[in-house]
Amino acid sequence: MEILGTSLRVCVDDLETAVPFYERLAGASALRFERGGVEVAAVGCFLLMSGPEAELEVLRKVAATIAVTDVDEAQRVLTGLGARVVAGPVATPGGRNLIAVHPDGSVYEYVDRRG
């Protein structure tokens, strides 16, 4: 499994206020989408999220988003190493993802760019 990079997950109260700051900080424009009632803006290595507190509470449990070449391969490697896949793989606006709990209890999202 090849890890291509990571995104830092940031829950914000007001996405409209936060996006310009992170665009200037990262030197990149935001890619926006909505998922499950949560507004998301991907800006460089930052993944900004805003929405209902009940949804954000769940999202805060995920330590980071890890980009990989292939989510199916990631699932095989993770389960082979003793991780537990708790969601996915499923299609998202940016590719496919899964959520895995590592043996130490850490929770990560793995994403690929495949459709």
PDB file of C-alpha atoms in Angstrom:
ATOM      1  CA  MET A   1       0.000   0.000   0.000  1.00  0.00           C
ATOM      2  CA  GLU A   2       1.444   3.337  -1.023  1.00  0.00           C
ATOM      3  CA  ILE A   3       0.606   6.338   1.187  1.00  0.00           C
ATOM      4  CA  LEU A   4       0.494   9.488  -0.949  1.00  0.00           C
ATOM      5  CA  GLY A   5      -0.056  12.040   1.810  1.00  0.00           C
ATOM      6  CA  THR A   6      -2.286  13.094   4.671  1.00  0.00           C
ATOM      7  CA  SER A   7      -4.899  15.763   5.306  1.00  0.00           C
ATOM      8  CA  LEU A   8      -5.329  17.513   8.617  1.00  0.00           C
ATOM      9  CA  ARG A   9      -8.971  17.473   9.700  1.00  0.00           C
ATOM     10  CA  VAL A  10     -10.196  20.791  11.141  1.00  0.00           C
ATOM     11  CA  CYS A  11     -13.738  21.278  12.470  1.00  0.00           C
ATOM     12  CA  VAL A  12     -14.772  24.939  12.259  1.00  0.00           C
ATOM     13  CA  ASP A  13     -17.840  26.861  13.383  1.00  0.00           C
ATOM     14  CA  ASP A  14     -18.096  28.968  10.209  1.00  0.00           C
ATOM     15  CA  LEU A  15     -16.712  27.584   6.980  1.00  0.00           C
ATOM     16  CA  GLU A  16     -17.169  30.898   5.117  1.00  0.00           C
ATOM     17  CA  THR A  17     -14.939  32.677   7.634  1.00  0.00           C
ATOM     18  CA  ALA A  18     -12.347  29.892   7.833  1.00  0.00           C
ATOM     19  CA  VAL A  19     -11.852  29.199   4.109  1.00  0.00           C
ATOM     20  CA  PRO A  20     -10.173  32.518   3.136  1.00  0.00           C
ATOM     21  CA  PHE A  21      -7.622  32.137   5.954  1.00  0.00           C
ATOM     22  CA  TYR A  22      -6.705  28.579   4.926  1.00  0.00           C
ATOM     23  CA  GLU A  23      -6.631  29.490   1.215  1.00  0.00           C
ATOM     24  CA  ARG A  24      -4.073  32.207   1.955  1.00  0.00           C
ATOM     25  CA  LEU A  25      -2.143  29.951   4.345  1.00  0.00           C
ATOM     26  CA  ALA A  26      -1.971  27.022   1.903  1.00  0.00           C
ATOM     27  CA  GLY A  27      -1.732  29.100  -1.273  1.00  0.00           C
ATOM     28  CA  ALA A  28      -4.530  27.044  -2.808  1.00  0.00           C
ATOM     29  CA  SER A  29      -8.215  27.387  -3.653  1.00  0.00           C
ATOM     30  CA  ALA A  30     -10.813  25.412  -1.730  1.00  0.00           C
ATOM     31  CA  LEU A  31     -12.555  22.441  -3.292  1.00  0.00           C
ATOM     32  CA  ARG A  32     -15.994  22.372  -1.665  1.00  0.00           C
ATOM     33  CA  PHE A  33     -18.559  19.628  -1.281  1.00  0.00           C
ATOM     34  CA  GLU A  34     -21.184  18.428   1.182  1.00  0.00           C
ATOM     35  CA  ARG A  35     -21.418  15.023   2.763  1.00  0.00           C
ATOM     36  CA  GLY A  36     -24.054  13.858   5.230  1.00  0.00           C
ATOM     37  CA  GLY A  37     -25.121  17.395   6.169  1.00  0.00           C
ATOM     38  CA  VAL A  38     -21.521  18.516   6.731  1.00  0.00           C
ATOM     39  CA  GLU A  39     -20.000  21.211   4.526  1.00  0.00           C
ATOM     40  CA  VAL A  40     -16.420  20.386   3.573  1.00  0.00           C
ATOM     41  CA  ALA A  41     -13.655  22.483   2.038  1.00  0.00           C
ATOM     42  CA  ALA A  42     -10.398  20.811   1.002  1.00  0.00           C
ATOM     43  CA  VAL A  43      -7.623  23.435   0.983  1.00  0.00           C
ATOM     44  CA  GLY A  44      -4.107  22.157   0.416  1.00  0.00           C
ATOM     45  CA  CYS A  45      -3.422  19.667   3.214  1.00  0.00           C
ATOM     46  CA  PHE A  46      -6.366  20.942   5.312  1.00  0.00           C
ATOM     47  CA  LEU A  47      -9.832  19.378   5.321  1.00  0.00           C
ATOM     48  CA  LEU A  48     -12.192  21.930   6.880  1.00  0.00           C
ATOM     49  CA  MET A  49     -15.561  20.679   8.105  1.00  0.00           C
ATOM     50  CA  SER A  50     -18.592  22.517   9.443  1.00  0.00           C
ATOM     51  CA  GLY A  51     -22.066  21.302  10.293  1.00  0.00           C
ATOM     52  CA  PRO A  52     -24.343  19.911  12.982  1.00  0.00           C
ATOM     53  CA  GLU A  53     -22.511  19.150  16.227  1.00  0.00           C
ATOM     54  CA  ALA A  54     -23.749  15.537  16.261  1.00  0.00           C
ATOM     55  CA  GLU A  55     -22.064  14.943  12.887  1.00  0.00           C
ATOM     56  CA  LEU A  56     -18.878  16.800  13.856  1.00  0.00           C
ATOM     57  CA  GLU A  57     -18.606  14.776  17.068  1.00  0.00           C
ATOM     58  CA  VAL A  58     -18.246  11.624  14.970  1.00  0.00           C
ATOM     59  CA  LEU A  59     -15.791  13.282  12.543  1.00  0.00           C
ATOM     60  CA  ARG A  60     -13.564  14.486  15.395  1.00  0.00           C
ATOM     61  CA  LYS A  61     -12.837  10.861  16.287  1.00  0.00           C
ATOM     62  CA  VAL A  62     -10.958  10.406  12.995  1.00  0.00           C
ATOM     63  CA  ALA A  63      -7.337  11.441  13.567  1.00  0.00           C
ATOM     64  CA  ALA A  64      -6.446  12.150   9.930  1.00  0.00           C
ATOM     65  CA  THR A  65      -7.270  11.404   6.323  1.00  0.00           C
ATOM     66  CA  ILE A  66      -4.637   9.348   4.519  1.00  0.00           C
ATOM     67  CA  ALA A  67      -4.465   9.369   0.711  1.00  0.00           C
ATOM     68  CA  VAL A  68      -3.559   6.019  -0.835  1.00  0.00           C
ATOM     69  CA  THR A  69      -3.361   4.717  -4.388  1.00  0.00           C
ATOM     70  CA  ASP A  70      -6.040   2.074  -3.876  1.00  0.00           C
ATOM     71  CA  VAL A  71      -8.538   1.741  -1.027  1.00  0.00           C
ATOM     72  CA  ASP A  72      -9.109  -1.959  -1.763  1.00  0.00           C
ATOM     73  CA  GLU A  73      -5.397  -2.624  -1.328  1.00  0.00           C
ATOM     74  CA  ALA A  74      -5.399  -0.511   1.845  1.00  0.00           C
ATOM     75  CA  GLN A  75      -8.248  -2.625   3.212  1.00  0.00           C
ATOM     76  CA  ARG A  76      -6.305  -5.841   2.563  1.00  0.00           C
ATOM     77  CA  VAL A  77      -3.126  -4.474   4.173  1.00  0.00           C
ATOM     78  CA  LEU A  78      -4.935  -2.973   7.161  1.00  0.00           C
ATOM     79  CA  THR A  79      -6.954  -6.074   7.973  1.00  0.00           C
ATOM     80  CA  GLY A  80      -3.835  -8.209   7.487  1.00  0.00           C
ATOM     81  CA  LEU A  81      -2.098  -6.076  10.113  1.00  0.00           C
ATOM     82  CA  GLY A  82      -4.959  -6.391  12.586  1.00  0.00           C
ATOM     83  CA  ALA A  83      -6.893  -3.178  11.895  1.00  0.00           C
ATOM     84  CA  ARG A  84     -10.692  -3.246  11.806  1.00  0.00           C
ATOM     85  CA  VAL A  85     -12.522  -1.580   8.904  1.00  0.00           C
ATOM     86  CA  VAL A  86     -15.670  -0.005  10.362  1.00  0.00           C
ATOM     87  CA  ALA A  87     -17.018   1.747   7.234  1.00  0.00           C
ATOM     88  CA  GLY A  88     -16.520   1.394   3.507  1.00  0.00           C
ATOM     89  CA  PRO A  89     -15.105   1.241   1.044  1.00  0.00           C
ATOM     90  CA  VAL A  90     -17.692   3.665  -0.341  1.00  0.00           C
ATOM     91  CA  ALA A  91     -17.739   6.225  -3.149  1.00  0.00           C
ATOM     92  CA  THR A  92     -17.290   9.889  -2.193  1.00  0.00           C
ATOM     93  CA  PRO A  93     -17.147  13.092  -4.274  1.00  0.00           C
ATOM     94  CA  GLY A  94     -13.345  12.796  -4.394  1.00  0.00           C
ATOM     95  CA  GLY A  95     -12.949   9.023  -4.854  1.00  0.00           C
ATOM     96  CA  ARG A  96     -13.501   6.139  -2.472  1.00  0.00           C
ATOM     97  CA  ASN A  97     -12.882   5.902   1.253  1.00  0.00           C
ATOM     98  CA  LEU A  98     -12.938   3.639   4.234  1.00  0.00           C
ATOM     99  CA  ILE A  99     -12.648   4.194   7.978  1.00  0.00           C
ATOM    100  CA  ALA A 100     -10.343   1.885   9.929  1.00  0.00           C
ATOM    101  CA  VAL A 101      -9.551   1.455  13.599  1.00  0.00           C
ATOM    102  CA  HIS A 102      -5.893   0.559  14.105  1.00  0.00           C
ATOM    103  CA  PRO A 103      -4.956  -2.010  16.780  1.00  0.00           C
ATOM    104  CA  ASP A 104      -3.956   0.883  19.110  1.00  0.00           C
ATOM    105  CA  GLY A 105      -7.475   2.338  18.867  1.00  0.00           C
ATOM    106  CA  SER A 106      -6.596   5.230  16.536  1.00  0.00           C
ATOM    107  CA  VAL A 107      -9.187   5.926  13.840  1.00  0.00           C
ATOM    108  CA  TYR A 108      -8.171   6.973  10.301  1.00  0.00           C
ATOM    109  CA  GLU A 109      -9.900   7.626   7.021  1.00  0.00           C
ATOM    110  CA  TYR A 110      -8.203   6.195   3.917  1.00  0.00           C
ATOM    111  CA  VAL A 111      -9.092   7.702   0.517  1.00  0.00           C
ATOM    112  CA  ASP A 112      -8.160   7.151  -3.094  1.00  0.00           C
ATOM    113  CA  ARG A 113      -8.961   9.116  -6.253  1.00  0.00           C
ATOM    114  CA  ARG A 114     -10.639   6.215  -8.020  1.00  0.00           C
ATOM    115  CA  GLY A 115     -14.246   6.654  -9.111  1.00  0.00           C
TER     116      GLY A 115
END
